Amino acid sequence: MVLVGSALYGASIGLWRSPLQAGFAAIKFPSVIILTTLGTALLNGMLAPLLGLNIRFRESLGAILASFAIASLVLGALSPVAFFLAWNMVPLGEIPSAGSNVHAWVKLFHVGSIGLAGVAAHVRLWQLLKKLAGSRAVAFRVLGSWLATNLFLGSQFIWILRPFIGAPWLPVEFLRPDAFRGSFFETVFHDVLQLIS
């Protein structure tokens, strides 16, 4: 489920740029999900006992994997909408090289879609954590730490493995040579500022 749903959504992200970029994104997006799952499970397996929930690494991995499976199903369900968007938008090559609101809007649409899938996944994770912890307070603390870990790791893996859409003035490529320069949050902040100004 994780591989299929996230690969479909990844392809829908890259399709606006080109079929080659869609293929690259279909490989990279599941990689982001898997890397985030493993990193989050490792960190959360250590954090949960400190926050009052005694679970083993295997249980942490299972809970996180189930959460990302739900997120991937939601993303797979949203992929027709993203494909429709890519098909009906102004072709990326026809957008001016700098200052385009269209490029920023499309990127923020995908950030919002991924965020929606994350919310759906974490609602189910919250229910599981309440059952495992037996206490809403403990489950809330653990969920908060897990959300922070997911957000940080996932966004940075997306940043490092970019481009998914690609900028219209840059060539289609699998990875950027400056992968570690800048951050995901900096780019989202810049895109929001560009849209509201």
PDB file of C-alpha atoms in Angstrom:
ATOM      1  CA  MET A   1       0.000   0.000   0.000  1.00  0.00           C
ATOM      2  CA  VAL A   2       2.803   2.397   0.902  1.00  0.00           C
ATOM      3  CA  LEU A   3       4.688   1.806  -2.329  1.00  0.00           C
ATOM      4  CA  VAL A   4       1.686   1.954  -4.679  1.00  0.00           C
ATOM      5  CA  GLY A   5      -0.101   4.927  -3.098  1.00  0.00           C
ATOM      6  CA  SER A   6       3.017   7.034  -2.692  1.00  0.00           C
ATOM      7  CA  ALA A   7       4.380   6.133  -6.146  1.00  0.00           C
ATOM      8  CA  LEU A   8       1.109   7.199  -7.781  1.00  0.00           C
ATOM      9  CA  TYR A   9       1.129  10.472  -5.911  1.00  0.00           C
ATOM     10  CA  GLY A  10       4.814  11.015  -6.665  1.00  0.00           C
ATOM     11  CA  ALA A  11       4.166  10.516 -10.382  1.00  0.00           C
ATOM     12  CA  SER A  12       1.312  13.014 -10.228  1.00  0.00           C
ATOM     13  CA  ILE A  13       3.662  15.593  -8.676  1.00  0.00           C
ATOM     14  CA  GLY A  14       6.320  15.258 -11.368  1.00  0.00           C
ATOM     15  CA  LEU A  15       3.955  14.963 -14.330  1.00  0.00           C
ATOM     16  CA  TRP A  16       3.459  18.718 -14.546  1.00  0.00           C
ATOM     17  CA  ARG A  17       7.158  19.033 -15.401  1.00  0.00           C
ATOM     18  CA  SER A  18       7.600  16.063 -17.728  1.00  0.00           C
ATOM     19  CA  PRO A  19       7.032  12.296 -17.964  1.00  0.00           C
ATOM     20  CA  LEU A  20      10.694  11.781 -17.003  1.00  0.00           C
ATOM     21  CA  GLN A  21      10.258  13.892 -13.861  1.00  0.00           C
ATOM     22  CA  ALA A  22       7.080  11.919 -13.089  1.00  0.00           C
ATOM     23  CA  GLY A  23       9.114   8.694 -13.236  1.00  0.00           C
ATOM     24  CA  PHE A  24      11.797  10.154 -10.989  1.00  0.00           C
ATOM     25  CA  ALA A  25       9.206  11.360  -8.473  1.00  0.00           C
ATOM     26  CA  ALA A  26       7.428   7.978  -8.545  1.00  0.00           C
ATOM     27  CA  ILE A  27      10.690   6.440  -7.334  1.00  0.00           C
ATOM     28  CA  LYS A  28      11.680   9.171  -4.892  1.00  0.00           C
ATOM     29  CA  PHE A  29       8.360   9.723  -3.093  1.00  0.00           C
ATOM     30  CA  PRO A  30       8.083   6.127  -1.802  1.00  0.00           C
ATOM     31  CA  SER A  31      11.749   6.428  -0.797  1.00  0.00           C
ATOM     32  CA  VAL A  32      10.884   9.476   1.308  1.00  0.00           C
ATOM     33  CA  ILE A  33       8.042   7.554   2.972  1.00  0.00           C
ATOM     34  CA  ILE A  34      10.220   4.521   3.724  1.00  0.00           C
ATOM     35  CA  LEU A  35      13.172   6.582   5.010  1.00  0.00           C
ATOM     36  CA  THR A  36      10.845   8.656   7.187  1.00  0.00           C
ATOM     37  CA  THR A  37       9.157   5.513   8.508  1.00  0.00           C
ATOM     38  CA  LEU A  38      12.464   3.921   9.501  1.00  0.00           C
ATOM     39  CA  GLY A  39      13.923   7.095  11.012  1.00  0.00           C
ATOM     40  CA  THR A  40      10.735   7.922  12.875  1.00  0.00           C
ATOM     41  CA  ALA A  41      10.345   4.382  14.202  1.00  0.00           C
ATOM     42  CA  LEU A  42      13.910   4.408  15.502  1.00  0.00           C
ATOM     43  CA  LEU A  43      13.581   7.798  17.213  1.00  0.00           C
ATOM     44  CA  ASN A  44      10.077   7.127  18.456  1.00  0.00           C
ATOM     45  CA  GLY A  45      11.093   3.727  19.822  1.00  0.00           C
ATOM     46  CA  MET A  46      13.521   5.645  22.062  1.00  0.00           C
ATOM     47  CA  LEU A  47      11.204   8.586  22.857  1.00  0.00           C
ATOM     48  CA  ALA A  48       8.034   6.644  23.724  1.00  0.00           C
ATOM     49  CA  PRO A  49       9.432   4.956  26.879  1.00  0.00           C
ATOM     50  CA  LEU A  50      10.810   8.320  28.054  1.00  0.00           C
ATOM     51  CA  LEU A  51       7.306   9.783  27.655  1.00  0.00           C
ATOM     52  CA  GLY A  52       5.569   6.954  29.534  1.00  0.00           C
ATOM     53  CA  LEU A  53       4.685   4.429  26.811  1.00  0.00           C
ATOM     54  CA  ASN A  54       6.665   1.201  27.016  1.00  0.00           C
ATOM     55  CA  ILE A  55       6.766  -0.211  23.516  1.00  0.00           C
ATOM     56  CA  ARG A  56       9.521  -2.042  21.712  1.00  0.00           C
ATOM     57  CA  PHE A  57      11.105  -0.940  18.443  1.00  0.00           C
ATOM     58  CA  ARG A  58       9.074  -3.543  16.559  1.00  0.00           C
ATOM     59  CA  GLU A  59       5.808  -2.143  17.938  1.00  0.00           C
ATOM     60  CA  SER A  60       6.919   1.404  17.159  1.00  0.00           C
ATOM     61  CA  LEU A  61       7.795   0.373  13.604  1.00  0.00           C
ATOM     62  CA  GLY A  62       4.419  -1.343  13.194  1.00  0.00           C
ATOM     63  CA  ALA A  63       2.496   1.694  14.448  1.00  0.00           C
ATOM     64  CA  ILE A  64       4.428   4.114  12.239  1.00  0.00           C
ATOM     65  CA  LEU A  65       4.171   1.805   9.214  1.00  0.00           C
ATOM     66  CA  ALA A  66       0.404   1.510   9.707  1.00  0.00           C
ATOM     67  CA  SER A  67       0.193   5.303   9.937  1.00  0.00           C
ATOM     68  CA  PHE A  68       2.163   5.775   6.718  1.00  0.00           C
ATOM     69  CA  ALA A  69       0.090   3.085   4.996  1.00  0.00           C
ATOM     70  CA  ILE A  70      -3.021   5.140   5.757  1.00  0.00           C
ATOM     71  CA  ALA A  71      -1.290   8.312   4.541  1.00  0.00           C
ATOM     72  CA  SER A  72      -0.239   6.532   1.337  1.00  0.00           C
ATOM     73  CA  LEU A  73      -3.803   5.322   0.733  1.00  0.00           C
ATOM     74  CA  VAL A  74      -5.081   8.882   1.118  1.00  0.00           C
ATOM     75  CA  LEU A  75      -2.358  10.155  -1.231  1.00  0.00           C
ATOM     76  CA  GLY A  76      -3.175   7.397  -3.727  1.00  0.00           C
ATOM     77  CA  ALA A  77      -6.815   8.489  -3.558  1.00  0.00           C
ATOM     78  CA  LEU A  78      -5.764  12.124  -4.115  1.00  0.00           C
ATOM     79  CA  SER A  79      -3.511  11.259  -7.059  1.00  0.00           C
ATOM     80  CA  PRO A  80      -6.345  11.544  -9.658  1.00  0.00           C
ATOM     81  CA  VAL A  81      -6.949  15.108  -8.422  1.00  0.00           C
ATOM     82  CA  ALA A  82      -3.213  15.851  -8.681  1.00  0.00           C
ATOM     83  CA  PHE A  83      -3.058  14.258 -12.162  1.00  0.00           C
ATOM     84  CA  PHE A  84      -6.042  16.396 -13.197  1.00  0.00           C
ATOM     85  CA  LEU A  85      -4.275  19.480 -11.859  1.00  0.00           C
ATOM     86  CA  ALA A  86      -1.064  18.655 -13.742  1.00  0.00           C
ATOM     87  CA  TRP A  87      -2.976  17.963 -16.953  1.00  0.00           C
ATOM     88  CA  ASN A  88      -4.973  21.198 -16.828  1.00  0.00           C
ATOM     89  CA  MET A  89      -2.378  23.675 -15.549  1.00  0.00           C
ATOM     90  CA  VAL A  90      -0.382  25.982 -17.784  1.00  0.00           C
ATOM     91  CA  PRO A  91       2.564  23.855 -18.956  1.00  0.00           C
ATOM     92  CA  LEU A  92       5.502  24.375 -16.626  1.00  0.00           C
ATOM     93  CA  GLY A  93       7.815  25.293 -19.504  1.00  0.00           C
ATOM     94  CA  GLU A  94       5.552  28.228 -20.419  1.00  0.00           C
ATOM     95  CA  ILE A  95       5.754  29.837 -16.971  1.00  0.00           C
ATOM     96  CA  PRO A  96       8.176  32.771 -16.610  1.00  0.00           C
ATOM     97  CA  SER A  97      11.475  31.841 -15.001  1.00  0.00           C
ATOM     98  CA  ALA A  98      11.072  33.773 -11.758  1.00  0.00           C
ATOM     99  CA  GLY A  99       8.309  35.115  -9.562  1.00  0.00           C
ATOM    100  CA  SER A 100       5.573  32.828 -10.818  1.00  0.00           C
ATOM    101  CA  ASN A 101       2.607  32.406  -8.522  1.00  0.00           C
ATOM    102  CA  VAL A 102       1.472  29.336 -10.462  1.00  0.00           C
ATOM    103  CA  HIS A 103       4.606  27.375  -9.559  1.00  0.00           C
ATOM    104  CA  ALA A 104       4.304  28.400  -5.886  1.00  0.00           C
ATOM    105  CA  TRP A 105       0.585  27.581  -5.838  1.00  0.00           C
ATOM    106  CA  VAL A 106       1.120  24.075  -7.232  1.00  0.00           C
ATOM    107  CA  LYS A 107       3.888  23.355  -4.732  1.00  0.00           C
ATOM    108  CA  LEU A 108       1.691  24.518  -1.843  1.00  0.00           C
ATOM    109  CA  PHE A 109      -1.222  22.431  -3.172  1.00  0.00           C
ATOM    110  CA  HIS A 110       0.989  19.342  -2.865  1.00  0.00           C
ATOM    111  CA  VAL A 111       2.227  20.357   0.587  1.00  0.00           C
ATOM    112  CA  GLY A 112      -1.419  20.722   1.653  1.00  0.00           C
ATOM    113  CA  SER A 113      -2.400  17.359   0.156  1.00  0.00           C
ATOM    114  CA  ILE A 114       0.471  15.618   1.912  1.00  0.00           C
ATOM    115  CA  GLY A 115      -0.483  17.417   5.131  1.00  0.00           C
ATOM    116  CA  LEU A 116      -4.098  16.247   4.761  1.00  0.00           C
ATOM    117  CA  ALA A 117      -2.915  12.662   4.345  1.00  0.00           C
ATOM    118  CA  GLY A 118      -0.728  13.072   7.417  1.00  0.00           C
ATOM    119  CA  VAL A 119      -3.640  14.334   9.506  1.00  0.00           C
ATOM    120  CA  ALA A 120      -5.782  11.356   8.476  1.00  0.00           C
ATOM    121  CA  ALA A 121      -2.955   8.963   9.333  1.00  0.00           C
ATOM    122  CA  HIS A 122      -2.275  10.545  12.699  1.00  0.00           C
ATOM    123  CA  VAL A 123      -5.927  10.484  13.737  1.00  0.00           C
ATOM    124  CA  ARG A 124      -5.736   6.703  13.462  1.00  0.00           C
ATOM    125  CA  LEU A 125      -2.339   6.657  15.174  1.00  0.00           C
ATOM    126  CA  TRP A 126      -3.831   8.695  18.043  1.00  0.00           C
ATOM    127  CA  GLN A 127      -6.510   6.032  18.526  1.00  0.00           C
ATOM    128  CA  LEU A 128      -3.865   3.298  18.610  1.00  0.00           C
ATOM    129  CA  LEU A 129      -1.654   5.209  21.050  1.00  0.00           C
ATOM    130  CA  LYS A 130      -4.600   5.789  23.419  1.00  0.00           C
ATOM    131  CA  LYS A 131      -5.272   2.057  23.433  1.00  0.00           C
ATOM    132  CA  LEU A 132      -1.614   1.144  23.991  1.00  0.00           C
ATOM    133  CA  ALA A 133      -0.944   3.796  26.649  1.00  0.00           C
ATOM    134  CA  GLY A 134      -4.195   3.499  28.570  1.00  0.00           C
ATOM    135  CA  SER A 135      -3.895   7.221  29.258  1.00  0.00           C
ATOM    136  CA  ARG A 136      -4.861  10.172  27.083  1.00  0.00           C
ATOM    137  CA  ALA A 137      -2.074  12.316  28.572  1.00  0.00           C
ATOM    138  CA  VAL A 138       0.646   9.789  27.765  1.00  0.00           C
ATOM    139  CA  ALA A 139      -0.805   9.143  24.301  1.00  0.00           C
ATOM    140  CA  PHE A 140      -0.911  12.909  23.650  1.00  0.00           C
ATOM    141  CA  ARG A 141       2.746  13.377  24.684  1.00  0.00           C
ATOM    142  CA  VAL A 142       3.878  10.456  22.540  1.00  0.00           C
ATOM    143  CA  LEU A 143       1.801  11.606  19.553  1.00  0.00           C
ATOM    144  CA  GLY A 144       3.232  15.125  19.845  1.00  0.00           C
ATOM    145  CA  SER A 145       6.807  13.852  19.796  1.00  0.00           C
ATOM    146  CA  TRP A 146       6.026  11.495  16.929  1.00  0.00           C
ATOM    147  CA  LEU A 147       4.372  14.281  14.913  1.00  0.00           C
ATOM    148  CA  ALA A 148       7.395  16.521  15.382  1.00  0.00           C
ATOM    149  CA  THR A 149       9.729  13.711  14.320  1.00  0.00           C
ATOM    150  CA  ASN A 150       7.603  12.843  11.264  1.00  0.00           C
ATOM    151  CA  LEU A 151       7.371  16.469  10.187  1.00  0.00           C
ATOM    152  CA  PHE A 152      11.070  17.167  10.579  1.00  0.00           C
ATOM    153  CA  LEU A 153      12.378  13.945   9.002  1.00  0.00           C
ATOM    154  CA  GLY A 154       9.818  13.782   6.195  1.00  0.00           C
ATOM    155  CA  SER A 155      10.229  17.383   5.151  1.00  0.00           C
ATOM    156  CA  GLN A 156      14.016  17.187   5.181  1.00  0.00           C
ATOM    157  CA  PHE A 157      14.053  13.924   3.197  1.00  0.00           C
ATOM    158  CA  ILE A 158      11.764  15.578   0.642  1.00  0.00           C
ATOM    159  CA  TRP A 159      14.149  18.521   0.505  1.00  0.00           C
ATOM    160  CA  ILE A 160      17.264  16.377   0.078  1.00  0.00           C
ATOM    161  CA  LEU A 161      15.665  14.163  -2.608  1.00  0.00           C
ATOM    162  CA  ARG A 162      14.255  17.111  -4.596  1.00  0.00           C
ATOM    163  CA  PRO A 163      13.234  17.988  -7.281  1.00  0.00           C
ATOM    164  CA  PHE A 164       9.790  16.450  -7.412  1.00  0.00           C
ATOM    165  CA  ILE A 165       8.231  19.081  -9.664  1.00  0.00           C
ATOM    166  CA  GLY A 166      11.339  21.014 -10.543  1.00  0.00           C
ATOM    167  CA  ALA A 167      11.683  24.664 -11.377  1.00  0.00           C
ATOM    168  CA  PRO A 168      10.862  25.665 -14.961  1.00  0.00           C
ATOM    169  CA  TRP A 169      14.277  27.286 -15.401  1.00  0.00           C
ATOM    170  CA  LEU A 170      16.279  24.237 -14.194  1.00  0.00           C
ATOM    171  CA  PRO A 171      16.906  21.016 -16.104  1.00  0.00           C
ATOM    172  CA  VAL A 172      15.034  17.796 -15.342  1.00  0.00           C
ATOM    173  CA  GLU A 173      17.268  15.784 -13.026  1.00  0.00           C
ATOM    174  CA  PHE A 174      17.011  12.980 -10.489  1.00  0.00           C
ATOM    175  CA  LEU A 175      18.780  14.832  -7.652  1.00  0.00           C
ATOM    176  CA  ARG A 176      20.045  18.364  -7.262  1.00  0.00           C
ATOM    177  CA  PRO A 177      23.802  18.861  -6.811  1.00  0.00           C
ATOM    178  CA  ASP A 178      23.088  21.301  -3.935  1.00  0.00           C
ATOM    179  CA  ALA A 179      20.791  18.894  -2.057  1.00  0.00           C
ATOM    180  CA  PHE A 180      21.912  19.969   1.415  1.00  0.00           C
ATOM    181  CA  ARG A 181      21.656  23.738   0.859  1.00  0.00           C
ATOM    182  CA  GLY A 182      18.539  25.441   2.235  1.00  0.00           C
ATOM    183  CA  SER A 183      15.536  23.744   3.817  1.00  0.00           C
ATOM    184  CA  PHE A 184      11.992  22.664   3.095  1.00  0.00           C
ATOM    185  CA  PHE A 185      10.539  25.146   5.589  1.00  0.00           C
ATOM    186  CA  GLU A 186      12.431  28.046   4.036  1.00  0.00           C
ATOM    187  CA  THR A 187      10.973  27.239   0.615  1.00  0.00           C
ATOM    188  CA  VAL A 188       7.395  26.873   1.904  1.00  0.00           C
ATOM    189  CA  PHE A 189       7.721  30.190   3.761  1.00  0.00           C
ATOM    190  CA  HIS A 190       9.032  31.862   0.586  1.00  0.00           C
ATOM    191  CA  ASP A 191       6.149  30.424  -1.504  1.00  0.00           C
ATOM    192  CA  VAL A 192       3.524  31.596   1.004  1.00  0.00           C
ATOM    193  CA  LEU A 193       5.056  35.080   1.046  1.00  0.00           C
ATOM    194  CA  GLN A 194       5.082  35.130  -2.745  1.00  0.00           C
ATOM    195  CA  LEU A 195       1.368  34.262  -2.900  1.00  0.00           C
ATOM    196  CA  ILE A 196       0.246  36.814  -0.310  1.00  0.00           C
ATOM    197  CA  SER A 197       2.359  39.701  -1.588  1.00  0.00           C
TER     198      SER A 197
END
